[in-house]
CSV table of C-alpha atoms in Angstrom, one decimal:
chain,number,residue,atom,x,y,z
A,102,UNK,CA,0.0,0.2,0.4
A,103,UNK,CA,1.4,3.2,-0.7
A,104,UNK,CA,1.3,6.5,1.4
A,105,UNK,CA,-0.7,8.4,-0.4
A,106,UNK,CA,-3.5,5.7,-0.1
A,107,UNK,CA,-3.2,6.1,4.0
A,108,UNK,CA,-2.4,10.0,4.4
A,109,UNK,CA,-6.0,10.0,1.9
A,110,UNK,CA,-7.5,7.4,4.6
A,111,UNK,CA,-6.0,9.6,7.4
A,112,UNK,CA,-7.4,12.9,5.8
A,113,UNK,CA,-10.8,11.3,5.2
A,114,UNK,CA,-11.9,10.6,8.1
A,115,UNK,CA,-10.4,13.9,9.7
A,116,UNK,CA,-13.0,15.5,7.3
A,117,UNK,CA,-15.8,13.7,7.8
A,118,UNK,CA,-15.4,14.3,11.9
A,119,UNK,CA,-14.9,18.0,11.1
A,120,UNK,CA,-17.8,18.1,8.5
A,121,UNK,CA,-20.1,16.6,11.1
A,122,UNK,CA,-19.3,18.9,13.5
A,123,UNK,CA,-19.9,21.7,11.1
A,124,UNK,CA,-23.2,19.8,10.0
A,125,UNK,CA,-24.6,19.7,13.5
A,126,UNK,CA,-23.2,23.5,14.5
A,127,UNK,CA,-25.2,24.7,11.7
A,128,UNK,CA,-28.5,22.8,11.8
A,129,UNK,CA,-28.7,22.9,15.2
A,130,UNK,CA,-28.5,27.0,15.5
A,131,UNK,CA,-30.9,27.3,12.8
A,132,UNK,CA,-33.6,25.0,14.0
A,133,UNK,CA,-33.1,26.6,17.4
A,134,UNK,CA,-33.5,30.2,15.4
A,135,UNK,CA,-36.6,28.7,14.2
A,136,UNK,CA,-38.1,28.7,17.5
A,137,UNK,CA,-38.3,24.8,17.5
A,138,UNK,CA,-37.0,23.1,21.6
A,139,UNK,CA,-33.6,22.3,22.4
A,140,UNK,CA,-35.3,19.0,23.1
A,141,UNK,CA,-36.7,18.2,19.8
A,142,UNK,CA,-33.2,19.7,18.4
A,143,UNK,CA,-31.4,17.4,20.6
A,144,UNK,CA,-33.3,14.2,19.6
A,145,UNK,CA,-33.3,14.3,15.9
A,146,UNK,CA,-30.8,17.0,14.5
A,147,UNK,CA,-27.8,16.3,16.7
A,148,UNK,CA,-28.5,12.7,16.9
A,149,UNK,CA,-29.0,12.3,13.4
A,150,UNK,CA,-26.1,15.0,12.1
A,151,UNK,CA,-23.4,12.7,14.7
A,152,UNK,CA,-24.6,9.9,12.2
A,153,UNK,CA,-23.5,12.1,9.0
A,154,UNK,CA,-20.4,10.4,8.8
A,155,UNK,CA,-22.1,7.1,8.8
A,156,UNK,CA,-24.8,8.3,6.0
A,157,UNK,CA,-21.8,9.7,3.5
A,158,UNK,CA,-19.4,6.8,4.1
A,159,UNK,CA,-22.1,4.2,3.3
A,160,UNK,CA,-24.3,5.8,0.6
A,161,UNK,CA,-20.5,6.5,-1.3
A,162,UNK,CA,-20.0,2.5,-0.3
A,163,UNK,CA,-23.0,1.7,-1.9
A,164,UNK,CA,-22.7,3.4,-5.1
A,165,UNK,CA,-18.6,1.7,-5.4
A,166,UNK,CA,-20.1,-1.5,-6.3
A,167,UNK,CA,-20.0,-5.1,-4.8
A,168,UNK,CA,-17.1,-4.3,-2.7
A,169,UNK,CA,-18.6,-1.1,-1.5
A,170,UNK,CA,-21.6,-3.0,-0.5
A,171,UNK,CA,-19.6,-5.2,2.4
A,172,UNK,CA,-18.3,-1.8,4.0
A,173,UNK,CA,-21.3,-0.4,3.6
A,174,UNK,CA,-23.3,-3.0,5.8
A,175,UNK,CA,-20.5,-3.3,7.8
A,176,UNK,CA,-20.0,0.0,9.0
A,177,UNK,CA,-24.0,0.1,10.1
A,178,UNK,CA,-23.5,-2.8,11.8
A,179,UNK,CA,-19.9,-2.3,13.1
A,180,UNK,CA,-21.3,1.7,14.3
A,181,UNK,CA,-24.2,0.1,16.3
A,182,UNK,CA,-22.3,-2.3,18.0
A,183,UNK,CA,-19.6,0.5,19.1
A,184,UNK,CA,-22.1,2.9,19.8
A,185,UNK,CA,-23.6,0.7,22.9
A,186,UNK,CA,-20.3,-1.1,23.8
A,187,UNK,CA,-17.6,1.2,23.3
A,188,UNK,CA,-19.7,4.7,23.6
A,189,UNK,CA,-21.8,3.7,26.3
A,190,UNK,CA,-19.2,1.8,28.0
A,191,UNK,CA,-16.6,4.6,28.3
A,192,UNK,CA,-19.3,7.3,29.4
A,193,UNK,CA,-21.0,5.2,31.7
A,194,UNK,CA,-17.1,4.4,33.0
A,195,UNK,CA,-16.6,7.9,33.3
A,196,UNK,CA,-19.9,8.3,35.7
A,197,UNK,CA,-23.0,6.5,36.1
A,198,UNK,CA,-25.5,7.2,33.8
A,199,UNK,CA,-29.3,7.9,35.2
A,200,UNK,CA,-31.8,7.9,32.7
A,201,UNK,CA,-34.7,9.9,33.3
A,202,UNK,CA,-35.5,10.7,29.9
A,203,UNK,CA,-39.1,8.8,28.6
A,204,UNK,CA,-37.9,9.1,25.3
A,205,UNK,CA,-34.7,6.6,25.8
A,206,UNK,CA,-36.7,4.0,28.1
A,207,UNK,CA,-39.1,3.8,24.7
A,208,UNK,CA,-36.1,4.1,22.2
A,209,UNK,CA,-34.7,0.9,23.7
A,210,UNK,CA,-37.2,-1.3,22.4
A,211,UNK,CA,-37.9,0.8,19.4
A,212,UNK,CA,-34.0,-0.2,18.6
A,213,UNK,CA,-34.4,-3.9,19.3
A,214,UNK,CA,-37.2,-4.2,17.4
A,215,UNK,CA,-35.8,-2.6,14.1
A,216,UNK,CA,-32.4,-4.4,14.9
A,217,UNK,CA,-34.7,-7.6,14.4
A,218,UNK,CA,-36.6,-6.3,11.3
A,219,UNK,CA,-33.5,-5.7,9.6
A,220,UNK,CA,-32.3,-9.5,10.4
A,221,UNK,CA,-35.3,-10.3,8.7
A,222,UNK,CA,-35.4,-8.6,5.8
A,223,UNK,CA,-31.1,-9.5,5.4
A,224,UNK,CA,-32.4,-13.4,5.4
A,225,UNK,CA,-32.6,-14.0,1.7
A,226,UNK,CA,-28.7,-12.2,1.3
A,227,UNK,CA,-30.0,-9.0,0.1
A,228,UNK,CA,-31.7,-5.4,1.8
A,229,UNK,CA,-33.4,-4.6,-1.3
A,230,UNK,CA,-34.2,-1.6,-2.7
A,231,UNK,CA,-38.0,-2.0,-1.6
A,232,UNK,CA,-36.4,-3.3,2.1
A,233,UNK,CA,-34.2,0.4,2.3
A,234,UNK,CA,-38.2,2.6,1.5
A,235,UNK,CA,-39.3,0.6,3.9
A,236,UNK,CA,-36.6,1.6,6.2
A,237,UNK,CA,-36.7,5.6,5.4
A,238,UNK,CA,-40.5,5.5,5.9
A,239,UNK,CA,-39.9,4.4,9.2
A,240,UNK,CA,-37.4,7.3,10.1
A,241,UNK,CA,-39.6,9.5,9.1
A,242,UNK,CA,-42.3,8.2,11.6
A,243,UNK,CA,-39.5,8.1,14.2
A,244,UNK,CA,-38.9,11.7,13.9
A,245,UNK,CA,-42.7,12.7,14.0
A,246,UNK,CA,-43.1,10.6,17.2
A,247,UNK,CA,-40.0,12.0,18.7
A,248,UNK,CA,-41.2,15.1,18.1
A,249,UNK,CA,-44.8,14.5,20.1
A,250,UNK,CA,-43.4,12.3,22.6
A,251,UNK,CA,-40.5,15.1,24.0
A,252,UNK,CA,-44.0,17.3,24.7
A,253,UNK,CA,-44.3,15.0,28.1
A,254,UNK,CA,-40.9,15.0,29.4
A,255,UNK,CA,-39.7,16.6,32.8
A,256,UNK,CA,-39.0,20.2,33.1
A,257,UNK,CA,-35.5,18.7,34.1
A,258,UNK,CA,-34.9,16.9,31.3
A,259,UNK,CA,-36.3,20.1,28.7
A,260,UNK,CA,-33.7,21.7,31.0
A,261,UNK,CA,-30.6,20.0,30.1
A,262,UNK,CA,-31.0,19.9,27.1
A,263,UNK,CA,-31.9,24.2,27.1
A,264,UNK,CA,-28.5,24.4,29.0
A,265,UNK,CA,-26.4,22.4,26.7
A,266,UNK,CA,-27.6,24.1,23.2
A,267,UNK,CA,-27.5,27.6,24.6
A,268,UNK,CA,-31.2,28.0,23.8
A,269,UNK,CA,-31.8,31.6,25.2
A,270,UNK,CA,-29.2,33.0,23.2
A,271,UNK,CA,-30.5,35.7,20.3
A,272,UNK,CA,-29.3,35.5,16.7
A,273,UNK,CA,-28.2,37.8,14.1
A,274,UNK,CA,-28.3,38.2,10.5
A,275,UNK,CA,-24.8,37.3,10.6
A,276,UNK,CA,-25.3,34.3,13.4
A,277,UNK,CA,-27.5,32.6,10.3
A,278,UNK,CA,-24.7,33.5,7.3
A,279,UNK,CA,-22.2,31.6,9.8
A,280,UNK,CA,-24.6,28.9,10.4
A,281,UNK,CA,-25.4,28.4,6.5
A,282,UNK,CA,-22.0,28.4,6.0
A,283,UNK,CA,-21.7,25.6,8.7
A,284,UNK,CA,-24.3,23.6,6.9
A,285,UNK,CA,-23.0,23.5,3.7
A,286,UNK,CA,-19.2,23.5,4.3
A,287,UNK,CA,-20.0,20.5,6.2
A,288,UNK,CA,-21.7,18.7,3.7
A,289,UNK,CA,-19.5,19.4,1.2
A,290,UNK,CA,-16.5,17.7,3.8
A,291,UNK,CA,-18.6,14.7,4.2
A,292,UNK,CA,-18.3,14.1,0.9
A,293,UNK,CA,-14.9,14.6,0.2
A,294,UNK,CA,-14.4,12.4,3.3
A,295,UNK,CA,-16.3,9.9,2.6
A,296,UNK,CA,-14.7,9.3,-1.0
A,297,UNK,CA,-10.9,8.9,0.6
A,298,UNK,CA,-12.1,7.2,3.9
A,299,UNK,CA,-14.0,4.4,1.2
A,300,UNK,CA,-11.4,4.1,-1.3
A,301,UNK,CA,-8.6,3.6,1.4
A,302,UNK,CA,-10.8,0.6,3.4
A,303,UNK,CA,-10.9,-1.1,0.6
A,304,UNK,CA,-6.9,-1.1,0.0
A,305,UNK,CA,-6.4,-1.8,3.7
A,306,UNK,CA,-8.9,-4.6,3.0
A,307,UNK,CA,-6.9,-6.0,-0.1
A,308,UNK,CA,-4.0,-5.8,1.6
A,309,UNK,CA,-4.6,-7.3,5.4
A,310,UNK,CA,-6.2,-10.1,3.3
A,311,UNK,CA,-9.3,-9.7,4.7
A,312,UNK,CA,-13.1,-8.9,3.8
A,313,UNK,CA,-14.3,-5.3,3.1
A,314,UNK,CA,-16.7,-6.8,5.8
A,315,UNK,CA,-14.5,-6.7,8.5
A,316,UNK,CA,-12.8,-3.3,7.8
A,317,UNK,CA,-16.4,-1.9,7.7
A,318,UNK,CA,-17.0,-3.4,11.0
A,319,UNK,CA,-14.1,-2.2,12.6
A,320,UNK,CA,-11.5,0.6,11.6
A,321,UNK,CA,-15.0,2.2,8.9
A,322,UNK,CA,-17.3,1.7,12.0
A,323,UNK,CA,-14.7,3.3,15.1
A,324,UNK,CA,-13.7,6.1,12.7
A,325,UNK,CA,-17.5,6.9,12.0
A,326,UNK,CA,-19.1,6.8,15.5
A,327,UNK,CA,-16.0,9.1,16.7
A,328,UNK,CA,-19.1,12.5,16.5
A,329,UNK,CA,-21.0,9.9,18.9
A,330,UNK,CA,-18.1,9.2,20.8
A,331,UNK,CA,-17.2,13.2,21.4
A,332,UNK,CA,-20.5,14.0,21.9
A,333,UNK,CA,-21.4,11.5,24.5
A,334,UNK,CA,-18.2,11.7,26.5
A,335,UNK,CA,-18.5,15.8,26.8
A,336,UNK,CA,-22.2,15.4,27.9
A,337,UNK,CA,-21.1,12.6,30.4
A,338,UNK,CA,-18.6,15.0,32.1
A,339,UNK,CA,-20.6,17.2,32.1
A,340,UNK,CA,-23.2,15.4,33.7
A,341,UNK,CA,-25.5,16.1,30.7
A,342,UNK,CA,-26.4,11.9,30.7
A,343,UNK,CA,-29.9,12.2,29.2
A,344,UNK,CA,-28.1,14.0,26.4
A,345,UNK,CA,-25.0,11.2,26.3
A,346,UNK,CA,-27.5,7.8,26.4
A,347,UNK,CA,-30.1,9.8,23.7
A,348,UNK,CA,-27.3,10.4,21.5
A,349,UNK,CA,-26.1,6.9,21.5
A,350,UNK,CA,-29.9,5.2,21.3
A,351,UNK,CA,-31.2,7.8,18.7
A,352,UNK,CA,-27.9,7.5,16.1
A,353,UNK,CA,-28.5,3.6,16.3
A,354,UNK,CA,-32.7,3.9,15.2
A,355,UNK,CA,-31.0,6.4,12.9
A,356,UNK,CA,-28.4,4.2,11.4
A,357,UNK,CA,-30.4,1.1,10.7
A,358,UNK,CA,-33.8,3.4,9.7
A,359,UNK,CA,-31.8,6.2,7.6
A,360,UNK,CA,-28.0,5.1,6.8
A,361,UNK,CA,-29.0,1.3,5.9
A,362,UNK,CA,-32.0,2.7,4.1
A,363,UNK,CA,-30.7,5.4,2.0
A,364,UNK,CA,-27.8,3.2,1.5
A,365,UNK,CA,-30.3,0.4,-0.2
A,366,UNK,CA,-32.4,2.9,-1.9
A,367,UNK,CA,-29.2,4.1,-4.1
A,368,UNK,CA,-27.4,0.7,-4.4
A,369,UNK,CA,-28.2,-0.4,-8.0
A,370,UNK,CA,-29.4,-3.8,-6.5
A,371,UNK,CA,-29.9,-3.3,-2.9
A,372,UNK,CA,-27.3,-4.1,-0.1
A,373,UNK,CA,-25.6,-7.5,-0.4
A,374,UNK,CA,-25.4,-9.2,2.8
A,375,UNK,CA,-22.9,-11.6,3.5
A,376,UNK,CA,-23.2,-14.9,5.3
A,377,UNK,CA,-20.4,-14.0,8.0
A,378,UNK,CA,-22.5,-10.8,8.8
A,379,UNK,CA,-25.8,-12.7,8.6
A,380,UNK,CA,-24.6,-15.5,10.9
A,381,UNK,CA,-22.5,-13.5,13.3
A,382,UNK,CA,-23.0,-9.6,13.3
A,383,UNK,CA,-26.3,-9.1,13.0
A,384,UNK,CA,-26.5,-11.5,15.7
A,385,UNK,CA,-24.5,-9.6,17.8
A,386,UNK,CA,-26.0,-6.0,17.0
A,387,UNK,CA,-29.4,-7.7,17.9
A,388,UNK,CA,-28.3,-9.0,21.4
A,389,UNK,CA,-26.2,-5.5,22.1
A,390,UNK,CA,-29.6,-4.0,21.8
A,391,UNK,CA,-31.1,-6.5,23.9
A,392,UNK,CA,-28.3,-6.1,26.5
A,393,UNK,CA,-29.6,-2.7,26.7
A,394,UNK,CA,-33.0,-3.7,28.3
A,395,UNK,CA,-32.1,-5.1,31.9
A,396,UNK,CA,-29.7,-2.0,32.6
A,397,UNK,CA,-32.2,0.6,31.6
A,398,UNK,CA,-34.8,-0.9,33.4
A,399,UNK,CA,-32.9,-1.7,36.5
A,400,UNK,CA,-33.1,1.4,38.4
A,401,UNK,CA,-32.8,3.8,34.9
A,402,UNK,CA,-29.2,3.7,35.9
A,403,UNK,CA,-26.0,1.9,34.1
A,404,UNK,CA,-23.3,1.7,36.7
A,405,UNK,CA,-19.8,1.9,36.1
A,406,UNK,CA,-19.3,-1.3,36.3
A,407,UNK,CA,-22.1,-2.1,33.5
A,408,UNK,CA,-19.7,0.7,31.4
A,409,UNK,CA,-17.0,-1.8,31.8
A,410,UNK,CA,-18.8,-4.5,31.2
A,411,UNK,CA,-20.0,-3.2,27.8
A,412,UNK,CA,-15.9,-2.0,27.2
A,413,UNK,CA,-14.8,-5.4,27.8
A,414,UNK,CA,-17.1,-7.5,25.6
A,415,UNK,CA,-16.7,-4.5,22.7
A,416,UNK,CA,-13.0,-5.7,23.3
A,417,UNK,CA,-13.8,-9.5,22.9
A,418,UNK,CA,-16.1,-8.6,19.8
A,419,UNK,CA,-13.4,-7.0,18.1
A,420,UNK,CA,-11.0,-9.6,19.2
A,421,UNK,CA,-12.8,-11.9,17.9
A,422,UNK,CA,-12.9,-10.5,14.2
A,423,UNK,CA,-9.7,-10.1,14.1
A,424,UNK,CA,-8.7,-13.7,15.0
A,425,UNK,CA,-11.1,-15.1,12.9
A,426,UNK,CA,-10.3,-13.0,9.9
A,427,UNK,CA,-6.5,-14.5,10.6
A,428,UNK,CA,-7.7,-17.9,11.7
A,429,UNK,CA,-5.4,-17.9,14.4
A,430,UNK,CA,-4.8,-21.2,16.1
A,431,UNK,CA,-5.9,-19.7,19.6
A,432,UNK,CA,-10.2,-18.8,17.8
A,433,UNK,CA,-11.4,-22.2,19.0
A,434,UNK,CA,-10.4,-21.8,22.5
A,435,UNK,CA,-11.5,-18.2,22.4
A,436,UNK,CA,-14.9,-18.8,20.7
A,437,UNK,CA,-15.8,-21.9,23.9
A,438,UNK,CA,-14.6,-19.4,26.5
A,439,UNK,CA,-17.1,-16.5,25.8
A,440,UNK,CA,-19.6,-19.1,24.2
A,441,UNK,CA,-19.9,-21.5,27.2
A,442,UNK,CA,-18.9,-19.5,30.4
A,443,UNK,CA,-18.7,-15.4,29.9
A,444,UNK,CA,-21.7,-15.0,27.7
A,445,UNK,CA,-23.7,-17.2,29.9
A,446,UNK,CA,-22.9,-15.5,33.2
A,447,UNK,CA,-23.5,-12.5,32.2
A,448,UNK,CA,-27.0,-13.2,31.0
A,449,UNK,CA,-27.5,-14.8,34.1
A,450,UNK,CA,-26.4,-11.6,36.1
A,451,UNK,CA,-28.8,-9.4,33.9
A,452,UNK,CA,-31.9,-11.1,34.5
A,453,UNK,CA,-31.3,-11.5,38.1
A,454,UNK,CA,-30.6,-7.7,38.5
A,455,UNK,CA,-33.6,-6.8,36.1
A,456,UNK,CA,-35.7,-9.0,38.6
A,457,UNK,CA,-34.3,-7.9,41.8
A,458,UNK,CA,-35.0,-4.2,40.7
A,459,UNK,CA,-38.7,-5.2,39.2
A,460,UNK,CA,-39.6,-6.4,42.8
A,461,UNK,CA,-38.0,-3.5,44.3
A,462,UNK,CA,-40.2,-0.9,42.4
A,463,UNK,CA,-43.2,-3.2,43.1
A,464,UNK,CA,-42.9,-3.1,47.4
A,465,UNK,CA,-42.3,1.0,46.3
A,466,UNK,CA,-45.7,0.6,44.6
A,467,UNK,CA,-47.7,-1.4,47.4
A,468,UNK,CA,-49.3,0.8,49.5
């Protein structure tokens, strides 16, 4: 691999991050200037804007041919896994995340349901253009639902979003022009950055002898998730815990409905689904979404130990992909330990915690 490809890949990633920041800043400020509530802006514009790199990369990949389709699918699936295990893991390890926002607790079952729907669509080996249109219609319905549901949020959650987005600051004509420049500039950087990053990802796959799917699940997925990582970590450090969690859950829903949906629509023959993704990575994505249920509903708290647990699983998942791609001798033993001991033990622990939390809530509810 020549040095130019590496440089362009890194520059492409940098452009994606800067472009997403510009897009989010311009769009969110314009929305606030139009009188849209900070909570709605946080649930839609910001959550969707941080997924802009995934959208740009996946569409560019889908348009680049069969090899790019694997990058597109791997990017979405890998980003959703990274959002929960890596980003929530880091955020909860920094500070326990108390989940007060009603919409988050409604969105978790929705995230699970959409993940299952996408898996069912992929069973025939392709997410077709029709499937993509159905998914994209879902993001429109979800946005309307989020806006309506936001009116029922508590005053504390509303104030958290208002403080984060500085909603009380008046905007001048100069501010509007600046926001438009951020918006247009961000979109332009996303387009250029996605092209360089996709070309580099395909080159990496050929040099290292691994599939484009693995590159999409790892390097591309983490790279395009950097805006979510930055947003959630900063929110956690500031104590804005609902924003930290809501950003992850909202982005996951957006990835499945909009990113994968639009990518399938623009791809000439839809997005082909590799057997490896169907048999392993997509079930992992569903399992990760399901793992959120007991954690989000046990005292509405993501504890530090649960954050470290998520991080440990992300390291194990990434290690498995690397071992499987290289067909390392340790792979069977590693798989046996994870499948026979670690995963069942974790599942039992989460079930017990959920059961104890439900019992505690029932005792409090009794007169």
